[in-house]
Amino acid sequence: MAGWPARFYEAAQAVPDDADRMLARAAVDQAIANTRSAVAERHRAKLILHILCDRMDTVAVIGADSFRLLKSFRSRASNLSMGYRD
């Protein structure tokens, strides 16, 4: 797997708690499986990552590139939650 799904799975694996990590992976799986278009898939996954970022105790294990990516998605997910599209 390449591209954004791989980065999202990497971020999900970085969630410290085992139970939350399993939920994170399942949420990313569901985002990929349940949406019909690539754009909708990405928007849903960004929103999921926004929620996950709020629950994470540490980001040290994610790595600098992925962390920058997550920070970008967090701000964009905030806009999505208010009905704005990027």
PDB file of C-alpha atoms in Angstrom, residues 34-42:
ATOM      1  CA  ASN A  34     -17.248   2.766   3.139  1.00  0.00           C
ATOM      2  CA  THR A  35     -16.682   5.754   0.896  1.00  0.00           C
ATOM      3  CA  ARG A  36     -17.266   5.897  -2.818  1.00  0.00           C
ATOM      4  CA  SER A  37     -14.819   8.456  -4.158  1.00  0.00           C
ATOM      5  CA  ALA A  38     -11.149   9.158  -3.519  1.00  0.00           C
ATOM      6  CA  VAL A  39     -11.939  12.710  -2.395  1.00  0.00           C
ATOM      7  CA  ALA A  40     -14.591  11.592   0.086  1.00  0.00           C
ATOM      8  CA  GLU A  41     -12.210   8.879   1.329  1.00  0.00           C
ATOM      9  CA  ARG A  42      -9.498  11.423   2.087  1.00  0.00           C
TER      10      ARG A  42
END
